[in-house]
Coordinates of C-alpha atoms and ligand atoms in Angstrom, one line a residue:
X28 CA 25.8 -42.8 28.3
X29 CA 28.9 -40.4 26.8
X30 CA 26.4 -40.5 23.9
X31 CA 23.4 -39.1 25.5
X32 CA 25.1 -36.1 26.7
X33 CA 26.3 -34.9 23.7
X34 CA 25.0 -31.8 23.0
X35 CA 22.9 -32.0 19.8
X36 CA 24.6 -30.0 16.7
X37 CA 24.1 -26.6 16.2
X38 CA 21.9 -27.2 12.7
X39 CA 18.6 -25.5 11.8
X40 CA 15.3 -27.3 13.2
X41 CA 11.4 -27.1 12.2
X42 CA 11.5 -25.3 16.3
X43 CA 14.5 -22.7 15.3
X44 CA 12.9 -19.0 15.5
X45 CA 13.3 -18.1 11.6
X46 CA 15.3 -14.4 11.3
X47 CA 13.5 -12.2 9.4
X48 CA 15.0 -8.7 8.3
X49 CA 11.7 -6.6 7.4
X50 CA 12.3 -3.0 6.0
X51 CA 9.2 -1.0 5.7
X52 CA 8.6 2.2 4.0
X53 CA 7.6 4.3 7.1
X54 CA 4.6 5.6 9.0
X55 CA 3.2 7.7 6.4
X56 CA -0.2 6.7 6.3
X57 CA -3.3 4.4 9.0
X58 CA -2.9 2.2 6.4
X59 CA 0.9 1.8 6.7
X60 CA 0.2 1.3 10.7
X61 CA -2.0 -1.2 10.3
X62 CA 0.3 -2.9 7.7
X63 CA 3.5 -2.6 10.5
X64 CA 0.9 -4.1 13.4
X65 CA -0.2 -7.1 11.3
X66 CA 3.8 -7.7 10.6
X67 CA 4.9 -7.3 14.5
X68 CA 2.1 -9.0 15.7
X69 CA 2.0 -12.0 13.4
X70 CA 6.0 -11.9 13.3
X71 CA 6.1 -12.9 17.0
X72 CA 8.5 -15.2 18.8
X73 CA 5.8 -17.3 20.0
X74 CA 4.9 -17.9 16.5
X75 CA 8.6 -18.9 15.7
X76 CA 9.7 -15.5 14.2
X77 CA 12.9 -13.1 15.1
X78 CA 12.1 -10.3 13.7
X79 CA 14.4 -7.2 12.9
X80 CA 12.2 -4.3 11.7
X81 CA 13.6 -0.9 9.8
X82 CA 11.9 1.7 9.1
X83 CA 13.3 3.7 6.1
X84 CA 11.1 7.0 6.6
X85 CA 9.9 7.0 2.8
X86 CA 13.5 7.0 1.5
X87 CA 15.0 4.3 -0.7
X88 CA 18.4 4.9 0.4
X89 CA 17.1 3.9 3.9
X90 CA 15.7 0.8 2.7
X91 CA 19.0 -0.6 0.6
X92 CA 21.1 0.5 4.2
X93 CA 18.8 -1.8 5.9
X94 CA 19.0 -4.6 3.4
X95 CA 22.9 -4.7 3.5
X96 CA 22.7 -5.0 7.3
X97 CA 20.3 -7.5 7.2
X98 CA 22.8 -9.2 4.6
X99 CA 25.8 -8.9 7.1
X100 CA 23.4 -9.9 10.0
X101 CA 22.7 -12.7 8.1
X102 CA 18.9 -13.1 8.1
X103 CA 17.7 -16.4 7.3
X104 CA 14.5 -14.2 5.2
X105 CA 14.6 -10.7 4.3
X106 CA 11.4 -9.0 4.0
X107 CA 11.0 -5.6 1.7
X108 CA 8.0 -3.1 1.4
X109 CA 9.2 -1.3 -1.1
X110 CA 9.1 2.6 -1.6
X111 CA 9.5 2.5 -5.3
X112 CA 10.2 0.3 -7.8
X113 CA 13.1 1.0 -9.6
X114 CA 16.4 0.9 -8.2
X115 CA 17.0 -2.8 -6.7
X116 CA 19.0 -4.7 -9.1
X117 CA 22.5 -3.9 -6.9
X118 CA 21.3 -4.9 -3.6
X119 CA 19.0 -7.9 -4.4
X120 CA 22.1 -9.0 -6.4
X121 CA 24.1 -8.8 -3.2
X122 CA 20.8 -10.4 -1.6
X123 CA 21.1 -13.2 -3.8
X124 CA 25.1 -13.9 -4.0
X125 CA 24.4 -14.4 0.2
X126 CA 21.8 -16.6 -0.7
X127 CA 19.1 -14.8 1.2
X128 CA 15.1 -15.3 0.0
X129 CA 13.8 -12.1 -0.1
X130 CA 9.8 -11.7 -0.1
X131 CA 8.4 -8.6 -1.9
X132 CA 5.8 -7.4 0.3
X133 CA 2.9 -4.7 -1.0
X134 CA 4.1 -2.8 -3.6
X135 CA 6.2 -4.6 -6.4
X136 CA 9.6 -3.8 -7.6
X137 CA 10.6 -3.4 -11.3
X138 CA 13.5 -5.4 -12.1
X139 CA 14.9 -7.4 -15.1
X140 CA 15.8 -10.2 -13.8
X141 CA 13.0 -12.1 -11.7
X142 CA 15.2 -14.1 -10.0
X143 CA 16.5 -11.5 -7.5
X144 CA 13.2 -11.7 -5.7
X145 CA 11.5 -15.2 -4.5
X146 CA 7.9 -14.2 -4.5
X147 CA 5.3 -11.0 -3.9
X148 CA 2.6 -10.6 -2.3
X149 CA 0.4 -7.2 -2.1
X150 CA -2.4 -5.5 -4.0
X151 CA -3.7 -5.3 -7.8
X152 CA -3.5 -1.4 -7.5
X153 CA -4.2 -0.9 -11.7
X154 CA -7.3 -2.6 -10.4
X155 CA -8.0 -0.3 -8.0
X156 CA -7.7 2.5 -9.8
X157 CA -10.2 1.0 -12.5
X158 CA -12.4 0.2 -9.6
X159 CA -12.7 3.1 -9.0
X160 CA -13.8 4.9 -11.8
X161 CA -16.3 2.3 -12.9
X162 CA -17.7 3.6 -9.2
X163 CA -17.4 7.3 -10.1
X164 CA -19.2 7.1 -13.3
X165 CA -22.0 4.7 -12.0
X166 CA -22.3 7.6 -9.1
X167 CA -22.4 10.0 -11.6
X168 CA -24.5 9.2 -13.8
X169 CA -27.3 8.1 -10.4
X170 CA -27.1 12.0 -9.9
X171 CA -28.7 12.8 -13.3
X172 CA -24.7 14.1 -13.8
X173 CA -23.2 11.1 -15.5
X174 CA -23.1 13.3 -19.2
X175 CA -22.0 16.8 -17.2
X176 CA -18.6 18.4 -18.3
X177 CA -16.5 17.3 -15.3
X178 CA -13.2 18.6 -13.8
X179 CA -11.1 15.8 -11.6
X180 CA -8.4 16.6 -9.5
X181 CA -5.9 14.2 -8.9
X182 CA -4.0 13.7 -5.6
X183 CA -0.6 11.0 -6.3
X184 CA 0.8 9.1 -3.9
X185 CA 4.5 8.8 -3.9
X186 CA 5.5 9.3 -7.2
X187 CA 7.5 5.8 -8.8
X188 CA 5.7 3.8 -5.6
X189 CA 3.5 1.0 -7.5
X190 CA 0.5 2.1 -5.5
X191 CA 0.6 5.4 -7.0
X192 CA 1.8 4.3 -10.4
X193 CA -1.1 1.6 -10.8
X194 CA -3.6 3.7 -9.7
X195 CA -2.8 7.3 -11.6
X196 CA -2.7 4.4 -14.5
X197 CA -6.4 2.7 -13.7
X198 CA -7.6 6.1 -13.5
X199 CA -6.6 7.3 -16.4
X200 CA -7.3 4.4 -18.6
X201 CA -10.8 4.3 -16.9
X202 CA -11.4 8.2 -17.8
X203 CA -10.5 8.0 -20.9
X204 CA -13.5 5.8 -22.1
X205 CA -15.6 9.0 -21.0
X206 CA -14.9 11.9 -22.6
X207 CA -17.0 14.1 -20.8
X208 CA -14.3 13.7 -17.4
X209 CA -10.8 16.1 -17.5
X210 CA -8.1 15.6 -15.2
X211 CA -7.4 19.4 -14.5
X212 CA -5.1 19.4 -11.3
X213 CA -2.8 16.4 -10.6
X214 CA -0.2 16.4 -8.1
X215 CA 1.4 14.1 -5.3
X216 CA 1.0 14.5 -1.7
X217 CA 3.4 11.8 -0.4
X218 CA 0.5 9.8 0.9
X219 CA 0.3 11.8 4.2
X220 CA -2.4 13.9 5.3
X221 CA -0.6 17.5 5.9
X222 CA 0.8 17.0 2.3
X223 CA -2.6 16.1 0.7
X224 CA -4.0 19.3 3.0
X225 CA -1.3 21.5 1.4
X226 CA -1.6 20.4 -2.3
X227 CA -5.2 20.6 -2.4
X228 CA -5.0 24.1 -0.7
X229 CA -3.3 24.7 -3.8
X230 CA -5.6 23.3 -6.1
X231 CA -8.6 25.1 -4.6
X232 CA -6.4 28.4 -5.4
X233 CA -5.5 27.3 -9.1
X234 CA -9.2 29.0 -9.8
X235 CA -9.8 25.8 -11.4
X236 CA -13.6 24.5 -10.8
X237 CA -13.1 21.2 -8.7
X238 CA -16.3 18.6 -9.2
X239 CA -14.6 15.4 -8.0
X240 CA -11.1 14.7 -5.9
X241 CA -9.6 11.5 -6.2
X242 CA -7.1 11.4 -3.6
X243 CA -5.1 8.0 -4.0
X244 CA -5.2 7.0 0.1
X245 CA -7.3 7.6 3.0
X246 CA -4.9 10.2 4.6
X247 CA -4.5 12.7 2.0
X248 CA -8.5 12.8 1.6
X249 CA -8.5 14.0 4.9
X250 CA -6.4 16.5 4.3
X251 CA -8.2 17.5 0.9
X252 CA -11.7 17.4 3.3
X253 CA -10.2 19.7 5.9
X254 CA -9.1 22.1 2.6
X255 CA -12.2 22.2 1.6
X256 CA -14.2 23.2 4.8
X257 CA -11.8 25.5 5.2
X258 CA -13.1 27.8 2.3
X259 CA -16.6 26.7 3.2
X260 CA -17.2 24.1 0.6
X261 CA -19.3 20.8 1.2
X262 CA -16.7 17.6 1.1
X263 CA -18.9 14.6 -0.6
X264 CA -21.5 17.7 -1.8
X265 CA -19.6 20.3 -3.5
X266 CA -16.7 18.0 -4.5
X267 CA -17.3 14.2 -5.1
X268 CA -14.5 12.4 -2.9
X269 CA -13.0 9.5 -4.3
X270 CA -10.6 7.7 -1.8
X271 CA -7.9 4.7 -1.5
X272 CA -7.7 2.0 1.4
X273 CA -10.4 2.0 3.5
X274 CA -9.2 2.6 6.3
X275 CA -11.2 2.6 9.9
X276 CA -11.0 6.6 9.8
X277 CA -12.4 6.6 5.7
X278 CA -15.9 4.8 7.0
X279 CA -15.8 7.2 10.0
X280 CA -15.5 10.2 7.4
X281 CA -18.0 8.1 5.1
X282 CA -20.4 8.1 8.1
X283 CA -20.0 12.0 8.8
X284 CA -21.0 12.7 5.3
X285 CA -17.5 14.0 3.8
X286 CA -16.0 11.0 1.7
X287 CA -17.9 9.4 -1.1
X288 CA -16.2 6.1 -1.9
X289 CA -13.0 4.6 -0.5
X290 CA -11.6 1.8 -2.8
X291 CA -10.2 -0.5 -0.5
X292 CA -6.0 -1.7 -0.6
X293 CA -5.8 -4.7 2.0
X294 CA -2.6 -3.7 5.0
X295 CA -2.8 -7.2 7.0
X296 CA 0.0 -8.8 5.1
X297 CA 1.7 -10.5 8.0
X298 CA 0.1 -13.9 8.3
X299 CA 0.7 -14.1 4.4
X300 CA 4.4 -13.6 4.8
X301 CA 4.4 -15.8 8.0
X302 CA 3.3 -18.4 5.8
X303 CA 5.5 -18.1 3.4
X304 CA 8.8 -17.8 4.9
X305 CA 8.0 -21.1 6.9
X306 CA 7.7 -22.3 3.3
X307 CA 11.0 -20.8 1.8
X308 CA 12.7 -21.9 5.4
X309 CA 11.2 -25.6 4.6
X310 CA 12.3 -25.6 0.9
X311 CA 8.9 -25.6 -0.1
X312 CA 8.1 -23.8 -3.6
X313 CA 5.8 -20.8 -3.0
X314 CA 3.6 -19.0 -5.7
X315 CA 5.6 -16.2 -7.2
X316 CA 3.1 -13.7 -7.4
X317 CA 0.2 -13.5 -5.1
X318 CA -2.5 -10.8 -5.4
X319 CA -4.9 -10.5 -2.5
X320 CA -8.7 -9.3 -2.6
X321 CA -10.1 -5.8 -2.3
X322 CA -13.5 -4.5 -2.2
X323 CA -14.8 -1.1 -3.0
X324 CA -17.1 0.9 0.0
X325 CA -19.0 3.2 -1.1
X326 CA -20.7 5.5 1.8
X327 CA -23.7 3.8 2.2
X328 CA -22.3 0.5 3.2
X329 CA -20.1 2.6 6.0
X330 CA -22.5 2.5 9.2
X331 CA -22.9 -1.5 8.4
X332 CA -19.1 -2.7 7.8
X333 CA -17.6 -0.1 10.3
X334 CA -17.8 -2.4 13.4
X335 CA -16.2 -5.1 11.9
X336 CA -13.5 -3.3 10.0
X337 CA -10.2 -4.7 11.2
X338 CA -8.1 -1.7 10.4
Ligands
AHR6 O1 1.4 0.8 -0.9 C1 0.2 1.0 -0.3 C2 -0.1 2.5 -0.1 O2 1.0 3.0 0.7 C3 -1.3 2.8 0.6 O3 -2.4 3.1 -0.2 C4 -0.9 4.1 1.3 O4 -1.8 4.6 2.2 C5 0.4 3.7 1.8 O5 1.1 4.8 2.2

């Protein structure tokens, strides 16, 4: 009949790919490259997603260019790792006046008005950084050095990214119930390994004595290890390494006897943000903030969980 072969309205269906606009910080780190793979492959046509990816190359500015075209393109989600925190009132308003969801995804922003965002998902890096001390000091004191005067040298991560400013945090507040530990050196190294290679040639020509680097990821550790051979010194021996991530390459390095401990910060976000943009699409109510679980790997547990490490 004349009825049949109308063609069905245009309106959205449960079978309609769902837009998302995704702007990630960049390609800084493994731990970024695993956390792009697990969005493209879990944002995939076949599992109902179109997915526009930016990369904003570690800058901000990037990231609110690519949120406006994602506004004008007229996403159904949009999706934003965010480089730092501060800074997103303007767009997310804009976001919000077009009446866009927008997931946070990894690290959080800082804005007063918690409306602008729909939900967040990523890791507890304050945690982290207390994680990771309560290692240190139990490491510590094992080698008879626990009550030692000790020097620590801090490498940051992006400065005013969460990641960095939880974990300088969790350090700190975790040192500071041990007197006996001084941060001596702390700079940032962007996260990447050539910058984490340059600082910490730095540090090691500050004259200052270096007994344990806490570098806050996996990549800027393996800069600080190459450093350190450089002028001769034992990584893991000489200097305790303290790391971020856990990362394939960290239990590789764990293995070879130059990294100590790598806390770990969980990259495989996409099937988490799959989830919950079918959610927002279906007018479900998601959890607002959702943290997701982290272990610490110290370097004995490396040979045994490096097979089955996912990234
Ligand atoms: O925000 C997560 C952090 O960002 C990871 O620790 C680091 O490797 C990445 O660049």
């Amino acid at each position: 009949t004349a009825q049949e072969e109308t063609p069905a309205p245009a309106t959205e269906t449960e079978d309609e790919p769902i837009t998302i606009g995704f702007s990630q910080v960049g390609a800084e780190s493994d731990w970024r490259v695993a956390n792009t793979e697990s969005m493209k492959g879990t944002l995939t046509q076949e599992n109902g997603f179109n997915l526009i990816f930016a990369d904003a190359q570690q800058k901000q500015e990037n990231q609110i260019k690519a949120v406006r075209d994602f506004i004008s393109q007229e996403v159904d989600v949009i999706v934003i790792a965010p480089v730092t925190e501060t800074g997103w009132e303007t767009v997310l308003g804009e976001a919000k006046d077009a009446e866009i969801p927008v997931i946070i995804v990894d690290r959080m922003i800082d804005v007063s008005d918690d409306s602008l965002y729909t939900c967040w998902v990523g890791s507890d890096f304050y945690q982290e950084g207390l994680d990771a001390v309560t290692w240190l000091t139990g490491y510590m004191d094992s080698l008879g050095k626990g009550s030692d005067a000790l020097n620590v040298a801090v490498l940051q991560g992006t400065i005013g990214s969460s990641a960095e400013i939880g974990r300088t945090k969790g350090v700190r507040d975790g040192l500071a119930k041990h007197s006996n530990y001084q941060i001596v050196l702390e700079q940032t190294g962007e996260f990447t390994q050539a910058k984490g290679q340059e600082v910490m040639e730095s540090f090691l020509k500050s004259g200052e004595r270096i007994d344990i680097l806490i570098a806050q990821n996996d990549n800027m550790a393996f800069g600080a290890i190459d450093a350190l051979k450089a002028v001769g010194k034992k990584p893991a021996e000489d200097v305790v390494i303290v790391s971020f991530d856990a990362v394939k390459a960290a239990f590789e390095s764990m293995i070879a006897g130059e990294m100590n401990v790598s806390v770990e910060c969980n990259p495989l976000h996409g099937p988490r943000v799959a989830e919950l943009a079918k959610a927002i699409m279906k007018g479900e109510t998601v959890e607002k903030i959702q943290y997701v679980d982290e272990g610490v790997y110290p370097a004995d547990t490396a040979a045994q969980i490096l097979p089955e490490r996912a990234y």
